[in-house]
Amino acid sequence: MDRRTLLKIMGGIAALPALGKAIKGAGIKATKVAGKVLPKVQGMPEWFSPLVNKIMKEGTDITPKASRLEDYETIKKLEIPSETGKPEIITLTENKATGNITIESTSGGVADSPFEISYTPPKTDINIQTGEPVKYPGDFYVIENRPKPDYNSLGKVEFDYDTFDIDTAYSDLERLEKIGTGKIKDVKKMEQRAKGRKMVEDSPYEDIMDRSPGPPEPDIDYADGGVASFAYGGLTKTVPPVSGPDPQGVETLFKRRYN
């Protein structure tokens, strides 16, 4: 089972009746935690390293026993109290071999569904054929629940998990920032995400349209007559024939129209 499927099971479509559910910030306590600074990758916020260090230090180790090298992971769970009495669970998984880190939150996404952030560190490999080093820049993205057209039911939508960069994600990432650092640096961004979640919950089609690419621009050669050219239903810029259905010739029709 992959992580995207697991997120579906955790929150899934069953969470949608709870649309508009408020996400409270009570119970969040952040302390300064010294630790390692992760290599920077594009899209990675400054608060990610402090959040990782906090979970590593204060989280409960729930790592299962590994039987294979590729299973060597560290899994830490951090419980955040909430006003509802049900704690929010933040789970960090670090692959010791690759350095990949994922952080899953049980709430804070659209319709208060689970979401995940994923970090892949930069690395350098050796090209076996050339012996030259090959650099990979790493990656940082958010996996969250967003609407898409239901192609089995015309006019309806369904929700599914997809990847987004940190600027276009609507999940409550600033809540994680506060857990890691004790503060929120960009309050306006937090408000924008909250408005985005409400928009998706109230009008999922609007979100679908916002994320859908527009129709492609026609490849018009303006040097060849542009939209007035014969290919686009207009008049050609070539010289008309001297004879045709008109007794005075097609050329006369052109002259009468434009003179």
XYZ file of C-alpha atoms in Angstrom:
259
model
C 0.000 0.000 0.000
C 1.480 3.363 -1.023
C 1.231 6.540 1.018
C -1.397 8.102 -1.194
C -3.682 5.107 -0.658
C -3.017 5.262 3.076
C -4.041 8.920 3.149
C -7.269 8.015 1.373
C -8.035 5.411 4.024
C -7.202 7.809 6.847
C -9.362 10.667 5.627
C -10.884 9.690 2.338
C -14.138 10.839 0.937
C -15.913 9.937 4.172
C -14.494 13.095 5.673
C -16.373 15.333 3.235
C -19.596 15.579 5.300
C -17.529 17.487 7.815
C -16.919 20.312 5.334
C -16.220 23.645 6.907
C -15.012 22.125 10.138
C -12.881 24.658 11.971
C -9.284 23.835 12.725
C -8.322 25.093 16.144
C -4.839 26.062 17.176
C -5.200 25.180 20.820
C -2.728 22.874 22.446
C 0.223 23.720 20.227
C 3.420 24.102 22.165
C 6.686 24.759 20.458
C 10.115 24.743 22.005
C 13.442 25.538 20.447
C 14.988 22.246 19.505
C 18.613 22.128 18.429
C 19.359 19.648 15.692
C 20.602 19.149 12.194
C 19.803 21.477 9.324
C 18.584 19.601 6.282
C 20.102 20.390 2.872
C 17.983 23.025 1.158
C 15.865 22.098 -1.859
C 13.551 24.216 -3.981
C 10.237 24.913 -2.246
C 11.415 23.786 1.193
C 10.372 26.311 3.887
C 12.730 27.471 6.631
C 10.558 25.886 9.323
C 10.873 22.346 7.941
C 14.197 21.515 9.614
C 13.015 22.751 13.063
C 9.802 20.725 12.674
C 11.766 17.573 11.816
C 14.083 18.090 14.788
C 11.184 18.648 17.170
C 9.378 15.479 16.095
C 12.614 13.493 16.247
C 13.291 14.704 19.778
C 9.804 14.699 21.318
C 7.951 12.113 19.241
C 7.289 8.533 20.261
C 9.337 5.964 18.352
C 6.972 3.579 16.570
C 9.538 2.156 14.140
C 8.828 -1.518 13.331
C 11.647 -4.033 13.260
C 13.311 -4.041 9.850
C 13.990 -7.283 8.005
C 15.435 -5.774 4.828
C 17.888 -2.985 4.146
C 15.284 -0.957 2.242
C 13.029 -1.074 5.308
C 15.521 0.725 7.540
C 13.421 3.656 8.607
C 12.835 5.822 11.632
C 9.183 6.545 12.403
C 8.229 9.036 15.105
C 4.736 10.010 16.218
C 3.940 13.339 17.883
C 0.519 13.938 19.455
C -0.785 17.516 19.546
C -3.708 18.164 21.965
C -6.788 19.868 20.541
C -9.990 21.413 21.875
C -11.989 18.480 20.530
C -10.221 16.134 22.937
C -8.941 14.050 20.061
C -5.235 14.774 19.518
C -3.828 15.553 16.120
C -1.235 12.966 15.118
C 1.895 14.097 13.290
C 3.917 11.155 11.954
C 7.446 11.484 10.586
C 9.072 8.766 8.513
C 12.759 9.005 7.580
C 14.420 6.577 5.220
C 17.922 6.079 6.568
C 19.311 4.962 3.230
C 17.981 7.770 1.012
C 17.366 10.573 3.517
C 13.788 10.963 2.266
C 11.429 12.368 4.894
C 7.643 12.440 4.947
C 5.460 14.115 7.564
C 1.809 13.131 7.738
C -0.864 15.086 9.595
C -4.199 13.501 10.442
C -6.048 16.785 9.852
C -5.654 20.254 8.383
C -6.327 19.507 4.730
C -9.438 20.287 2.689
C -12.514 19.273 4.735
C -10.074 18.668 7.604
C -8.708 15.622 5.788
C -5.169 14.256 6.275
C -2.293 15.606 4.240
C 1.414 14.898 3.828
C 4.582 16.805 3.031
C 7.468 15.034 1.321
C 11.164 15.916 1.268
C 13.836 14.377 -0.969
C 17.367 15.633 -0.302
C 19.763 16.578 -3.090
C 22.316 13.944 -3.993
C 25.117 13.156 -6.394
C 25.452 9.828 -8.190
C 28.041 8.536 -10.616
C 27.078 7.769 -14.184
C 28.270 4.182 -14.642
C 28.879 4.602 -18.366
C 30.791 7.895 -18.274
C 32.096 7.935 -14.712
C 30.915 11.545 -14.436
C 28.999 12.810 -11.403
C 25.260 13.407 -11.868
C 23.581 15.848 -9.504
C 19.931 15.588 -8.460
C 18.432 18.751 -6.942
C 16.001 17.040 -4.563
C 12.319 17.821 -4.153
C 9.707 19.167 -1.744
C 5.950 18.921 -2.236
C 2.596 18.530 -0.505
C 0.108 15.695 -1.029
C -3.460 16.770 -0.282
C -7.089 15.995 -1.051
C -8.502 18.060 -3.942
C -11.458 17.719 -6.330
C -11.398 16.396 -9.874
C -14.146 15.589 -12.407
C -15.954 12.299 -11.895
C -15.810 10.893 -15.399
C -18.252 8.142 -14.464
C -20.969 10.611 -13.440
C -21.437 13.642 -15.651
C -21.584 16.901 -13.709
C -20.218 15.437 -10.481
C -16.844 15.672 -8.787
C -14.766 13.335 -6.682
C -11.903 13.987 -4.298
C -8.499 12.390 -4.644
C -4.946 12.999 -3.457
C -2.552 14.879 -5.701
C 0.800 16.663 -5.373
C 1.206 20.440 -5.057
C 4.067 22.791 -4.417
C 4.102 24.733 -1.179
C 2.668 27.889 -2.788
C -0.413 26.249 -4.321
C -1.248 23.840 -1.484
C -4.272 24.667 0.672
C -3.471 22.424 3.654
C -2.746 24.137 6.977
C 1.035 24.149 6.625
C 1.369 27.145 8.936
C 0.036 24.975 11.752
C 3.050 22.722 11.264
C 5.259 25.801 11.155
C 3.922 26.856 14.555
C 4.490 23.391 15.975
C 8.096 23.490 14.820
C 9.043 27.082 15.581
C 6.388 28.475 17.929
C 5.317 31.191 15.495
C 3.807 31.847 12.089
C 5.935 34.060 9.886
C 3.398 34.802 7.137
C -0.082 35.222 8.602
C -1.498 36.369 5.252
C -0.441 33.100 3.659
C -2.206 31.188 6.425
C -5.374 33.197 5.719
C -5.053 32.567 1.981
C -4.844 28.828 2.547
C -7.906 28.951 4.817
C -9.848 30.821 2.118
C -8.650 28.294 -0.426
C -9.919 25.373 1.655
C -13.298 27.040 2.077
C -13.497 27.750 -1.653
C -12.791 24.096 -2.453
C -15.379 22.925 0.068
C -18.060 25.373 -1.121
C -17.303 25.312 -4.851
C -15.098 22.378 -5.889
C -15.658 23.119 -9.589
C -14.014 26.501 -9.168
C -10.880 24.799 -7.889
C -10.954 22.351 -10.801
C -11.209 25.201 -13.310
C -8.436 27.177 -11.609
C -6.082 24.211 -11.938
C -7.109 23.222 -15.470
C -4.981 24.509 -18.328
C -6.766 26.798 -20.761
C -7.316 25.890 -24.424
C -4.141 26.018 -26.495
C -3.509 29.134 -28.495
C -3.879 28.586 -32.266
C -0.589 28.543 -34.117
C -1.269 31.545 -36.329
C 1.364 32.788 -38.732
C 0.591 36.491 -38.808
C 3.216 36.992 -41.516
C 1.041 34.829 -43.767
C -2.189 36.753 -43.404
C -2.945 35.988 -39.730
C -6.570 35.361 -38.826
C -7.627 36.871 -42.160
C -5.817 34.185 -44.105
C -7.664 31.599 -46.134
C -6.710 28.846 -43.648
C -8.732 30.611 -40.919
C -11.761 31.327 -43.077
C -10.648 34.743 -44.275
C -9.392 36.097 -47.550
C -6.068 35.139 -48.992
C -3.419 37.691 -49.770
C -2.655 35.995 -53.086
C -3.642 37.497 -56.440
C -7.190 36.329 -57.403
C -7.821 34.544 -60.700
C -8.999 36.608 -63.656
C -12.018 34.445 -64.399
C -14.773 32.833 -62.425
C -18.574 32.656 -61.929
C -18.848 36.452 -62.223
C -18.938 37.567 -65.866
C -16.381 40.239 -65.081
C -14.068 37.814 -63.292
C -13.258 37.077 -59.645
C -10.742 39.926 -59.645
C -13.642 42.340 -60.153
C -15.363 40.975 -57.045
C -12.258 41.726 -54.985
C -12.033 45.230 -56.410
C -15.731 45.979 -55.806
C -15.454 44.807 -52.203
C -12.346 46.710 -51.220
C -12.471 49.828 -53.477
